[in-house]
Short mmCIF file of C-alpha atoms in Angstrom, two decimals:
data_model
loop_
_atom_site.label_atom_id
_atom_site.label_comp_id
_atom_site.label_asym_id
_atom_site.label_seq_id
_atom_site.Cartn_x
_atom_site.Cartn_y
_atom_site.Cartn_z
CA MET A 20 2.46 20.72 -7.56
CA THR A 21 5.76 22.27 -6.65
CA HIS A 22 9.32 21.08 -6.79
CA SER A 23 9.41 21.17 -2.99
CA GLU A 24 7.10 18.15 -3.02
CA ALA A 25 9.76 15.91 -4.57
CA PRO A 26 9.97 12.60 -2.67
CA THR A 27 11.86 13.05 0.59
CA THR A 28 11.28 11.54 3.99
CA GLU A 29 10.92 15.01 5.47
CA PHE A 30 7.98 15.80 3.20
CA ALA A 31 6.22 12.51 3.98
CA TRP A 32 6.90 12.83 7.69
CA THR A 33 5.58 16.38 7.79
CA ALA A 34 2.50 15.38 5.78
CA LEU A 35 1.79 12.81 8.48
CA GLY A 36 2.05 15.43 11.21
CA GLY A 37 5.46 14.30 12.43
CA GLY A 38 7.75 16.71 14.24
CA PRO A 39 10.95 17.79 12.43
CA ARG A 40 13.12 17.05 15.47
CA LEU A 41 12.90 13.31 14.75
CA VAL A 42 14.15 13.45 11.15
CA PRO A 43 17.85 13.43 12.19
CA ARG A 44 17.23 10.06 13.87
CA LEU A 45 17.02 8.52 10.37
CA SER A 46 19.97 7.40 8.25
CA THR A 47 19.98 5.87 4.79
CA VAL A 48 21.99 3.17 3.07
CA VAL A 49 22.05 4.38 -0.54
CA ARG A 50 22.44 1.71 -3.22
CA SER A 51 22.83 2.40 -6.92
CA GLY A 52 20.80 0.12 -9.16
CA ALA A 53 17.84 -0.08 -6.78
CA LEU A 54 14.44 0.60 -8.40
CA GLU A 55 15.97 2.32 -11.40
CA ALA A 56 13.55 4.44 -13.41
CA ARG A 57 13.25 7.83 -15.07
CA LEU A 58 11.14 9.05 -12.17
CA PRO A 59 12.55 9.10 -8.60
CA VAL A 60 11.04 5.77 -7.60
CA ARG A 61 13.89 4.86 -5.27
CA GLU A 62 13.51 8.16 -3.43
CA LEU A 63 9.75 7.77 -3.09
CA ALA A 64 10.09 4.20 -1.80
CA ARG A 65 12.80 5.25 0.65
CA ALA A 66 10.69 8.17 1.89
CA CYS A 67 7.56 6.08 2.46
CA VAL A 68 9.42 3.36 4.34
CA GLY A 69 11.45 5.95 6.27
CA ALA A 70 8.33 7.77 7.43
CA CYS A 71 6.78 4.47 8.51
CA ALA A 72 9.89 3.42 10.43
CA LEU A 73 10.04 6.81 12.16
CA ALA A 74 6.37 6.51 13.15
CA ALA A 75 7.01 3.03 14.56
CA ALA A 76 10.09 4.15 16.50
CA GLU A 77 8.21 7.19 17.83
CA LEU A 78 5.31 5.11 19.14
CA GLY A 79 7.68 2.49 20.54
CA ALA A 80 9.67 5.12 22.42
CA ARG A 81 6.50 6.66 23.79
CA ARG A 82 5.10 3.37 25.06
CA ALA A 83 8.45 2.17 26.41
CA ALA A 84 9.07 5.53 28.16
CA LEU A 85 12.42 5.98 26.41
CA ALA A 86 14.22 9.28 26.71
CA GLU A 87 15.12 9.20 23.03
CA VAL A 88 13.48 7.77 19.91
CA PRO A 89 15.49 4.80 18.57
CA GLU A 90 17.66 5.31 15.51
CA VAL A 91 16.01 4.46 12.22
CA ARG A 92 17.82 3.12 9.20
CA VAL A 93 16.47 2.75 5.68
CA ASP A 94 18.43 0.45 3.39
CA ASP A 95 17.73 0.83 -0.32
CA GLY A 96 18.40 -2.88 -0.74
CA ALA A 97 15.72 -3.89 1.75
CA VAL A 98 13.30 -1.34 0.30
CA ALA A 99 13.86 -2.37 -3.32
CA THR A 100 13.41 -6.04 -2.45
CA ALA A 101 10.24 -5.43 -0.43
CA PHE A 102 8.70 -3.23 -3.15
CA VAL A 103 8.66 -6.26 -5.45
CA SER A 104 7.85 -8.78 -2.72
CA GLU A 105 5.20 -10.41 -4.91
CA ARG A 106 7.90 -11.27 -7.47
CA HIS A 107 10.25 -12.78 -4.90
CA LEU A 108 7.61 -15.03 -3.36
CA LEU A 109 8.10 -18.76 -3.90
CA VAL A 110 5.67 -21.38 -2.60
CA ASP A 111 7.40 -24.79 -2.58
CA GLY A 112 9.66 -23.41 -5.30
CA ARG A 113 6.80 -22.20 -7.50
CA ALA A 114 6.76 -18.58 -8.61
CA PRO A 115 3.37 -16.82 -8.67
CA VAL A 116 1.70 -15.36 -11.74
CA THR A 117 1.30 -11.64 -11.08
CA PHE A 118 -0.79 -10.54 -14.07
CA ALA A 119 -3.47 -12.39 -16.05
CA PRO A 120 -3.28 -12.47 -19.88
CA LEU A 121 -5.93 -9.76 -20.29
CA SER A 122 -4.25 -7.40 -17.80
CA ARG A 123 -1.96 -5.45 -20.13
CA PHE A 124 -1.50 -2.54 -22.52
CA TRP A 125 -3.47 -2.55 -25.78
CA ARG A 126 -3.23 -0.40 -28.87
CA THR A 127 -6.40 1.48 -29.69
CA ALA A 128 -7.47 3.46 -32.73
CA ASP A 129 -5.90 6.62 -31.32
CA GLY A 130 -3.45 5.56 -28.62
CA TRP A 131 -3.24 3.04 -25.79
CA VAL A 132 -5.39 1.63 -23.02
CA ARG A 133 -4.52 -0.60 -20.08
CA THR A 134 -6.90 -3.14 -18.62
CA HIS A 135 -6.98 -5.03 -15.34
CA ALA A 136 -8.60 -8.46 -15.42
CA ASN A 137 -6.81 -10.50 -12.76
CA TYR A 138 -10.08 -11.34 -11.01
CA PRO A 139 -12.63 -13.50 -12.87
CA HIS A 140 -15.46 -10.99 -12.40
CA HIS A 141 -13.35 -8.16 -13.80
CA ARG A 142 -12.40 -10.31 -16.79
CA ALA A 143 -16.07 -11.12 -17.45
CA ARG A 144 -17.06 -7.45 -17.27
CA LEU A 145 -14.27 -6.41 -19.61
CA LEU A 146 -15.25 -8.95 -22.24
CA GLY A 147 -18.92 -8.11 -21.82
CA ALA A 148 -18.25 -4.42 -22.39
CA LEU A 149 -16.41 -5.26 -25.58
CA GLY A 150 -19.16 -7.59 -26.82
CA LEU A 151 -16.86 -10.61 -26.73
CA PRO A 152 -17.62 -14.12 -25.44
CA ASP A 153 -16.25 -15.30 -22.11
CA GLY A 154 -13.52 -17.41 -23.68
CA ALA A 155 -12.25 -14.69 -26.03
CA SER A 156 -8.54 -14.85 -26.83
CA VAL A 157 -5.93 -12.15 -26.43
CA GLU A 158 -5.94 -11.76 -30.22
CA ALA A 159 -9.70 -11.22 -30.29
CA VAL A 160 -9.49 -8.54 -27.61
CA ALA A 161 -6.60 -6.84 -29.41
CA GLY A 162 -8.53 -6.74 -32.66
CA CYS A 163 -11.60 -5.29 -30.97
CA LEU A 164 -9.68 -2.56 -29.12
CA ALA A 165 -7.63 -1.57 -32.17
CA GLU A 166 -10.82 -0.29 -33.79
CA ARG A 167 -11.99 1.93 -30.92
CA PRO A 168 -10.74 5.21 -29.37
CA ALA A 169 -9.03 4.80 -25.97
CA VAL A 170 -11.36 7.06 -23.97
CA GLU A 171 -14.39 5.36 -25.52
CA VAL A 172 -13.04 2.00 -24.30
CA GLU A 173 -12.36 3.49 -20.86
CA ASP A 174 -15.93 4.76 -20.55
CA ALA A 175 -17.57 1.59 -21.89
CA VAL A 176 -15.62 -0.78 -19.66
CA TYR A 177 -16.15 1.37 -16.58
CA ALA A 178 -19.89 1.55 -17.28
CA ALA A 179 -19.92 -2.27 -17.31
CA GLY A 180 -18.14 -2.45 -13.95
CA GLY A 181 -14.79 -3.39 -15.47
CA LEU A 182 -11.39 -1.77 -15.38
CA ALA A 183 -9.72 0.00 -18.29
CA VAL A 184 -7.91 3.34 -18.39
CA ALA A 185 -6.72 5.36 -21.37
CA LEU A 186 -3.07 6.40 -21.51
CA ARG A 187 -2.60 10.08 -20.67
CA THR A 188 0.41 12.35 -20.53
CA PRO A 189 1.10 14.28 -17.31
CA GLU A 190 -0.22 17.40 -19.01
CA GLU A 191 -3.44 15.67 -20.02
CA TRP A 192 -3.93 14.36 -16.50
CA ALA A 193 -3.32 17.83 -15.05
CA ARG A 194 -6.14 19.14 -17.27
CA HIS A 195 -8.45 16.29 -16.32
CA GLU A 196 -11.00 17.10 -13.63
CA GLN A 197 -9.87 14.19 -11.47
CA GLY A 198 -6.21 15.13 -11.89
CA ALA A 199 -6.97 18.66 -10.71
CA ALA A 200 -8.93 17.34 -7.73
CA VAL A 201 -6.05 15.07 -6.71
CA ALA A 202 -3.49 17.86 -7.06
CA GLY A 203 -5.40 19.97 -4.55
CA GLN A 204 -5.24 17.38 -1.78
CA PRO A 205 -2.53 16.75 0.82
CA LEU A 206 -0.32 13.69 0.42
CA VAL A 207 -2.33 12.00 3.18
CA GLU A 208 -5.66 13.33 4.39
CA ARG A 209 -5.84 13.09 8.15
CA GLY A 210 -7.92 14.51 10.98
CA ALA A 211 -10.05 13.80 14.05
CA LEU A 212 -13.76 13.31 14.64
CA GLY A 213 -15.54 13.71 17.96
CA SER A 214 -14.05 14.16 21.40
CA ALA A 215 -13.36 10.65 22.68
CA VAL A 216 -11.09 10.47 25.69
CA PRO A 217 -7.45 9.58 25.01
CA ARG A 218 -6.90 5.84 24.61
CA ARG A 219 -4.67 4.02 27.02
CA LEU A 220 -2.23 1.35 25.91
CA PRO A 221 -0.16 -0.82 28.24
CA PRO A 222 3.50 0.22 28.57
CA LEU A 223 6.20 -1.78 26.79
CA ALA A 224 8.50 -2.08 29.81
CA GLY A 225 11.43 -0.28 28.20
CA ASP A 226 11.38 -2.44 25.03
CA PRO A 227 10.29 -0.74 21.77
CA LEU A 228 10.47 -4.03 19.79
CA SER A 229 6.70 -4.17 19.18
CA PRO A 230 5.32 -0.62 19.22
CA ALA A 231 1.87 -1.79 18.03
CA ALA A 232 1.55 -4.59 20.64
CA GLY A 233 -1.93 -4.72 22.10
CA LEU A 234 -3.57 -3.01 19.12
CA ARG A 235 -6.41 -4.91 17.48
CA VAL A 236 -6.67 -4.18 13.77
CA LEU A 237 -9.64 -5.11 11.58
CA ASP A 238 -8.21 -5.51 8.07
CA LEU A 239 -10.85 -4.97 5.38
CA THR A 240 -8.44 -4.52 2.50
CA ARG A 241 -7.58 -6.33 -0.72
CA VAL A 242 -4.85 -6.60 -3.36
CA ILE A 243 -1.56 -4.88 -2.39
CA ALA A 244 -1.54 -1.40 -0.81
CA GLY A 245 -3.95 -2.02 2.07
CA PRO A 246 -2.58 -5.49 2.87
CA VAL A 247 0.98 -4.07 2.84
CA ALA A 248 -0.12 -1.55 5.46
CA THR A 249 -1.71 -4.15 7.71
CA ARG A 250 1.18 -6.57 7.11
CA THR A 251 3.43 -3.83 8.49
CA LEU A 252 1.21 -3.28 11.53
CA ALA A 253 1.36 -7.03 12.17
CA LEU A 254 5.17 -6.87 11.96
CA LEU A 255 5.10 -4.26 14.71
CA GLY A 256 3.06 -6.42 17.06
CA ALA A 257 -0.59 -5.67 16.27
CA ASP A 258 -3.20 -8.42 16.30
CA VAL A 259 -4.36 -8.13 12.67
CA LEU A 260 -7.47 -10.00 11.56
CA ARG A 261 -8.25 -9.80 7.87
CA VAL A 262 -11.95 -10.23 7.10
CA ASP A 263 -13.24 -10.97 3.59
CA PRO A 264 -16.66 -11.85 2.19
CA PRO A 265 -16.81 -15.61 1.61
CA GLY A 266 -17.88 -15.26 -2.02
CA LEU A 267 -14.96 -13.04 -3.05
CA PRO A 268 -11.71 -14.92 -2.40
CA GLU A 269 -8.40 -13.15 -2.79
CA LEU A 270 -5.89 -14.37 -5.36
CA ALA A 271 -4.00 -17.08 -3.51
CA ASP A 272 -0.42 -15.93 -4.12
CA GLN A 273 -1.33 -12.31 -3.48
CA HIS A 274 -2.88 -13.27 -0.17
CA THR A 275 0.20 -15.28 0.75
CA ASP A 276 2.61 -12.45 -0.03
CA THR A 277 0.71 -9.90 2.05
CA GLY A 278 -0.53 -12.28 4.76
CA PHE A 279 2.56 -12.46 6.96
CA GLY A 280 1.83 -11.88 10.63
CA LYS A 281 -1.94 -11.87 10.12
CA ARG A 282 -4.91 -14.17 10.46
CA SER A 283 -7.63 -14.51 7.82
CA ALA A 284 -11.36 -15.04 8.35
CA THR A 285 -14.54 -14.69 6.33
CA LEU A 286 -17.82 -13.05 7.30
CA ASP A 287 -20.84 -12.30 5.12
CA LEU A 288 -22.11 -8.90 6.19
CA THR A 289 -24.87 -8.87 3.57
CA ALA A 290 -26.86 -11.89 4.73
CA GLY A 291 -27.83 -13.26 8.10
CA ARG A 292 -27.64 -11.78 11.55
CA HIS A 293 -25.00 -14.13 12.89
CA ASP A 294 -22.08 -12.85 10.80
CA ARG A 295 -23.11 -9.25 11.39
CA GLN A 296 -23.25 -9.87 15.13
CA VAL A 297 -19.79 -11.49 15.10
CA PHE A 298 -18.42 -8.53 13.17
CA GLU A 299 -19.95 -6.04 15.58
CA GLU A 300 -18.39 -7.92 18.49
CA LEU A 301 -14.99 -7.71 16.79
CA LEU A 302 -15.49 -4.01 16.12
CA ALA A 303 -16.51 -3.36 19.73
CA SER A 304 -12.97 -4.11 20.90
CA ALA A 305 -11.01 -3.05 17.80
CA ASP A 306 -8.48 -0.21 18.00
CA VAL A 307 -7.99 0.25 14.25
CA VAL A 308 -10.11 -0.39 11.15
CA VAL A 309 -8.38 -0.30 7.77
CA THR A 310 -10.45 -0.41 4.58
CA GLY A 311 -9.30 -0.74 0.99
CA TYR A 312 -12.52 -0.87 -0.99
CA ARG A 313 -13.59 1.98 -3.26
CA PRO A 314 -14.92 5.03 -1.36
CA GLY A 315 -18.43 4.55 -0.04
CA ALA A 316 -18.59 0.81 -0.79
CA LEU A 317 -18.67 -0.15 2.89
CA ASP A 318 -20.80 2.73 4.18
CA ARG A 319 -23.93 0.55 4.20
CA PHE A 320 -22.29 -1.56 6.89
CA GLY A 321 -21.70 1.47 9.11
CA LEU A 322 -17.99 1.63 8.26
CA SER A 323 -17.62 5.26 7.28
CA ALA A 324 -15.32 7.22 9.58
CA GLU A 325 -18.28 9.19 10.90
CA ALA A 326 -20.32 6.08 11.70
CA LEU A 327 -17.35 4.42 13.36
CA ALA A 328 -16.75 7.53 15.46
CA GLU A 329 -20.26 7.12 16.86
CA ARG A 330 -20.12 3.35 17.41
CA ARG A 331 -16.50 3.02 18.54
CA PRO A 332 -15.28 6.42 19.79
CA GLY A 333 -11.50 6.75 19.78
CA ILE A 334 -10.88 4.22 17.02
CA VAL A 335 -8.35 4.91 14.25
CA VAL A 336 -9.80 4.59 10.73
CA GLY A 337 -7.50 4.07 7.74
CA GLN A 338 -9.25 4.42 4.38
CA LEU A 339 -7.32 3.64 1.21
CA SER A 340 -8.52 4.41 -2.31
CA ALA A 341 -7.13 4.43 -5.84
CA TRP A 342 -8.27 7.85 -7.05
CA GLY A 343 -9.18 9.62 -3.79
CA ALA A 344 -12.62 10.05 -2.25
CA TYR A 345 -13.32 13.20 -4.27
CA GLY A 346 -13.70 14.36 -7.87
CA PRO A 347 -15.60 12.61 -10.68
CA TRP A 348 -13.55 9.41 -10.27
CA GLY A 349 -13.89 9.34 -6.48
CA GLY A 350 -16.14 6.27 -6.54
CA ARG A 351 -14.17 4.32 -9.15
CA ARG A 352 -12.23 1.14 -8.64
CA GLY A 353 -8.58 1.25 -9.50
CA PHE A 354 -5.24 -0.51 -9.29
CA ASP A 355 -1.62 0.63 -9.31
CA SER A 356 -1.10 -0.25 -12.98
CA LEU A 357 -4.15 1.78 -14.02
CA VAL A 358 -3.20 4.79 -11.91
CA GLN A 359 0.22 4.78 -13.57
CA VAL A 360 -1.49 4.94 -16.97
CA ALA A 361 -3.94 7.72 -16.10
CA THR A 362 -1.52 10.03 -14.30
CA GLY A 363 1.18 10.16 -16.99
CA ILE A 364 3.65 7.81 -15.34
CA ALA A 365 3.33 5.18 -18.08
CA ALA A 366 3.91 7.87 -20.71
CA LEU A 367 7.01 9.17 -18.89
CA GLU A 368 8.44 5.69 -18.44
CA GLY A 369 7.70 4.60 -22.01
CA ALA A 370 10.01 4.50 -25.03
CA GLU A 371 9.77 4.38 -28.81
CA GLY A 372 6.11 5.32 -28.81
CA LYS A 373 5.11 2.61 -26.36
CA PRO A 374 3.98 3.12 -22.74
CA GLY A 375 6.11 1.82 -19.92
CA ALA A 376 5.79 0.98 -16.24
CA LEU A 377 7.61 1.59 -13.00
CA PRO A 378 10.10 -1.10 -11.88
CA ALA A 379 7.71 -2.00 -9.07
CA GLN A 380 4.08 -1.43 -8.17
CA ALA A 381 5.50 1.46 -6.23
CA LEU A 382 2.23 3.34 -5.84
CA ASP A 383 0.73 0.32 -4.09
CA HIS A 384 3.69 -0.42 -1.86
CA GLY A 385 4.53 3.22 -1.16
CA THR A 386 0.95 4.13 -0.29
CA GLY A 387 0.75 1.04 1.90
CA TYR A 388 3.68 2.23 4.02
CA LEU A 389 2.21 5.74 4.15
CA LEU A 390 -1.05 4.26 5.40
CA ALA A 391 0.70 2.22 8.07
CA ALA A 392 2.68 5.29 9.10
CA GLY A 393 -0.50 7.34 9.27
CA VAL A 394 -2.17 4.78 11.51
CA LEU A 395 0.84 4.67 13.84
CA ARG A 396 0.99 8.45 14.07
CA ALA A 397 -2.77 8.58 14.71
CA VAL A 398 -2.35 6.13 17.59
CA THR A 399 0.47 8.26 19.02
CA GLU A 400 -1.57 11.45 18.72
CA GLY A 401 -4.61 9.76 20.23
CA LEU A 402 -2.66 8.92 23.37
CA ASP A 403 -2.58 12.65 24.12
CA GLU A 404 -5.49 14.19 22.27
CA GLY A 405 -8.16 11.49 22.01
CA GLY A 406 -10.83 11.59 19.33
CA THR A 407 -11.57 9.22 16.49
CA ARG A 408 -8.78 9.76 13.99
CA PHE A 409 -8.85 9.05 10.26
CA VAL A 410 -6.08 8.61 7.68
CA ARG A 411 -6.83 8.67 3.93
CA PRO A 412 -4.08 8.12 1.37
CA ALA A 413 -4.75 7.50 -2.33
CA LEU A 414 -2.66 5.89 -5.05
CA ALA A 415 -3.30 8.83 -7.38
CA ARG A 416 -2.04 11.29 -4.77
CA THR A 417 1.12 9.24 -4.28
CA ALA A 418 1.50 9.29 -8.08
CA ALA A 419 1.20 13.08 -8.05
CA TRP A 420 3.99 13.20 -5.47
CA LEU A 421 6.20 10.96 -7.60
CA THR A 422 5.75 13.18 -10.66
CA ALA A 423 5.92 16.52 -8.83
CA GLY A 424 9.69 16.98 -9.01
CA ASP A 425 11.89 17.46 -12.00
CA GLY A 426 12.03 13.72 -12.71
CA ALA A 427 15.80 13.67 -12.33
CA GLY A 428 15.56 10.31 -10.63
CA ARG A 429 19.04 9.01 -10.04
CA GLY A 430 20.62 12.42 -10.27
CA GLY A 431 19.19 13.63 -6.98
CA ALA A 432 19.42 10.42 -5.01
CA THR A 433 22.23 11.21 -2.64
CA THR A 434 21.04 14.76 -1.99
CA ALA A 435 17.51 13.60 -1.24
CA ALA A 436 18.81 10.96 1.12
CA SER A 437 21.15 13.27 2.97
CA ARG A 438 18.32 15.68 3.67
CA SER A 439 16.67 12.82 5.57
CA GLY A 440 19.57 12.37 7.98
CA THR A 441 23.03 10.88 7.82
CA THR A 442 23.57 9.02 4.59
CA THR A 443 25.56 5.83 5.04
CA ALA A 444 26.22 2.79 2.94
CA ALA A 445 27.15 -0.79 3.64
CA PRO A 446 28.66 -3.41 1.40
CA SER A 447 26.25 -5.67 -0.45
CA GLY A 448 25.20 -8.51 1.80
CA SER A 449 26.05 -6.73 5.06
CA SER A 450 23.97 -7.36 8.15
CA GLU A 451 20.74 -5.40 8.29
CA GLY A 452 21.03 -5.32 12.06
CA SER A 453 24.18 -3.19 11.99
CA TYR A 454 23.93 0.56 12.41
CA SER A 455 27.60 1.24 11.76
CA ASP A 456 28.78 3.46 8.95
CA SER A 457 30.87 1.47 6.50
CA GLY A 458 32.63 4.65 5.41
CA SER A 459 31.49 4.18 1.82
CA ALA A 460 29.54 6.91 0.02
CA GLU A 461 27.33 4.49 -1.87
CA ALA A 462 26.94 0.77 -2.45
CA SER A 463 25.27 -1.20 -5.21
CA TYR A 464 22.12 -3.29 -5.36
CA GLY A 465 22.32 -6.52 -7.27
CA ASP A 466 21.57 -9.81 -5.59
CA PRO A 467 18.49 -9.45 -3.32
CA ALA A 468 19.49 -12.53 -1.28
CA PRO A 469 20.44 -10.58 1.88
CA TRP A 470 16.84 -9.39 2.15
CA LEU A 471 15.10 -12.71 1.47
CA ALA A 472 14.18 -15.41 3.97
CA GLU A 473 12.52 -18.82 4.03
CA ALA A 474 9.99 -20.37 6.37
CA ASP A 475 7.69 -23.37 6.57
CA SER A 476 3.96 -22.69 6.63
CA ALA A 477 0.62 -24.39 6.19
CA LEU A 478 0.88 -23.35 2.54
CA GLY A 479 4.28 -24.98 2.02
CA ARG A 480 7.87 -23.82 2.11
CA LEU A 481 7.94 -20.06 1.50
CA ARG A 482 10.64 -17.79 0.20
CA TYR A 483 9.73 -14.17 0.86
CA ALA A 484 11.05 -10.63 1.12
CA LEU A 485 11.95 -9.42 4.59
CA PRO A 486 10.30 -6.25 5.90
CA PRO A 487 12.16 -2.98 5.11
CA VAL A 488 10.95 -1.11 8.21
CA SER A 489 13.97 -1.03 10.50
CA PHE A 490 14.81 0.77 13.73
CA ALA A 491 17.18 0.00 16.62
CA GLY A 492 15.56 -2.64 18.78
CA GLY A 493 12.80 -3.23 16.24
CA PRO A 494 11.60 -6.53 14.77
CA GLY A 495 13.44 -8.07 11.84
CA ASP A 496 10.75 -10.46 10.66
CA TRP A 497 7.10 -11.39 11.18
CA SER A 498 6.14 -13.57 14.11
CA ARG A 499 4.12 -15.98 11.97
CA PRO A 500 3.86 -17.01 8.32
CA PRO A 501 0.65 -16.59 6.33
CA GLY A 502 -2.01 -19.28 6.31
CA PRO A 503 -4.78 -20.25 3.89
CA TRP A 504 -7.31 -17.60 2.97
CA GLY A 505 -10.32 -17.57 5.30
CA ALA A 506 -9.03 -20.43 7.47
CA ASP A 507 -9.05 -18.66 10.85
CA SER A 508 -11.87 -18.08 13.32
CA PRO A 509 -13.24 -14.53 13.37
CA ARG A 510 -12.01 -13.65 16.84
CA TRP A 511 -9.19 -11.78 18.51
CA VAL A 512 -6.19 -13.62 19.89
#
């Protein structure tokens, strides 16, 4: 890692293959108090959203035959609110529960470990690995873990199919074989397979409002990062159909938060010819497939990039993972909270001998916007060059980017923003649709109300965070609210 990799929009945009001439089209509304942390979380969030907005504006301009790419603005207030969208969600006034009781830090005999047990099957595997009964209390788990070394717990729980990661410092992660493998990879792996002819998309008749209009996206993702990416593609006009196995429902509030603009269906690809046939029919006219399962988990269904290149030449394949599809942890499951613990982030953000956490699940949200940006750029490139294109971000690689700089955080905020274009600021509560410079050097972030909205849905009255991706003439909200998990027919609109 080098200091030059510190989070800036230019670095993200270049990593996605974007041309430097578009960077001056982006301006930033800098707000103190947004995503405060020791590490430059605000800068990373701003860079990921900025790169995504640039990619959307670029594709919109191309399809609308505009002479110039629309101006892009990134507002720290909108970004900070969206990066904790799951905390702002209200369903008929009820706030969701984001972490289960057994998803937390635990003291071990020689340090700390963090577990993830939000899903019932992960909870069962964790308790099984520890030799505890299914109804074991938090106190029972704490007592068991306090007697065992952290890495021993990590290995035992992983071997049982559960999720636990030992706390490491950045130096320890750098010496770890997986840490070294991650450090050697680009921020986003991307490339082309085969020689499919360039894809044609209908023009947008001079209106860049929906740059992804006409794109059909198969969404095979779960939890946060992947669904954030496909939620963003839906915002931009894509027909996004999320497909889950019927026996593995998503957590209801999580699905609601990331389900805006999409439809949700279930298909069992492991049993019966009918569901497989329906899926193949969907795939036959899909433009994009986005997966969020651990590397290799879906290969048996012919969903590797190579297999898709043969069956659906010219498709764009987005493949998200926690640790990257390489190194000894390449096949492991993972979540944002666990990646923070392994990569040294929790140690850096901790205090008084206790580990800490980022002010948002920034690896999830940031990587989600990078994935959406990568898909948009792949579509743009495919209009000229053809080929089946793949995009592969990883939470651990985003974590490496976050920790690559000097960790100055707030100290470098204005400089980092100004390198991404003209830095502007607007008073708190100003209209997000305005592109005027308020003349202020910096504003503050306090009340998130300007970036929250409400809507009725089949799930009830929703309060939710508005999308942070913003460009002149672009959409300000999703076209439809989320619906119940698995309630839609598995077909394209």
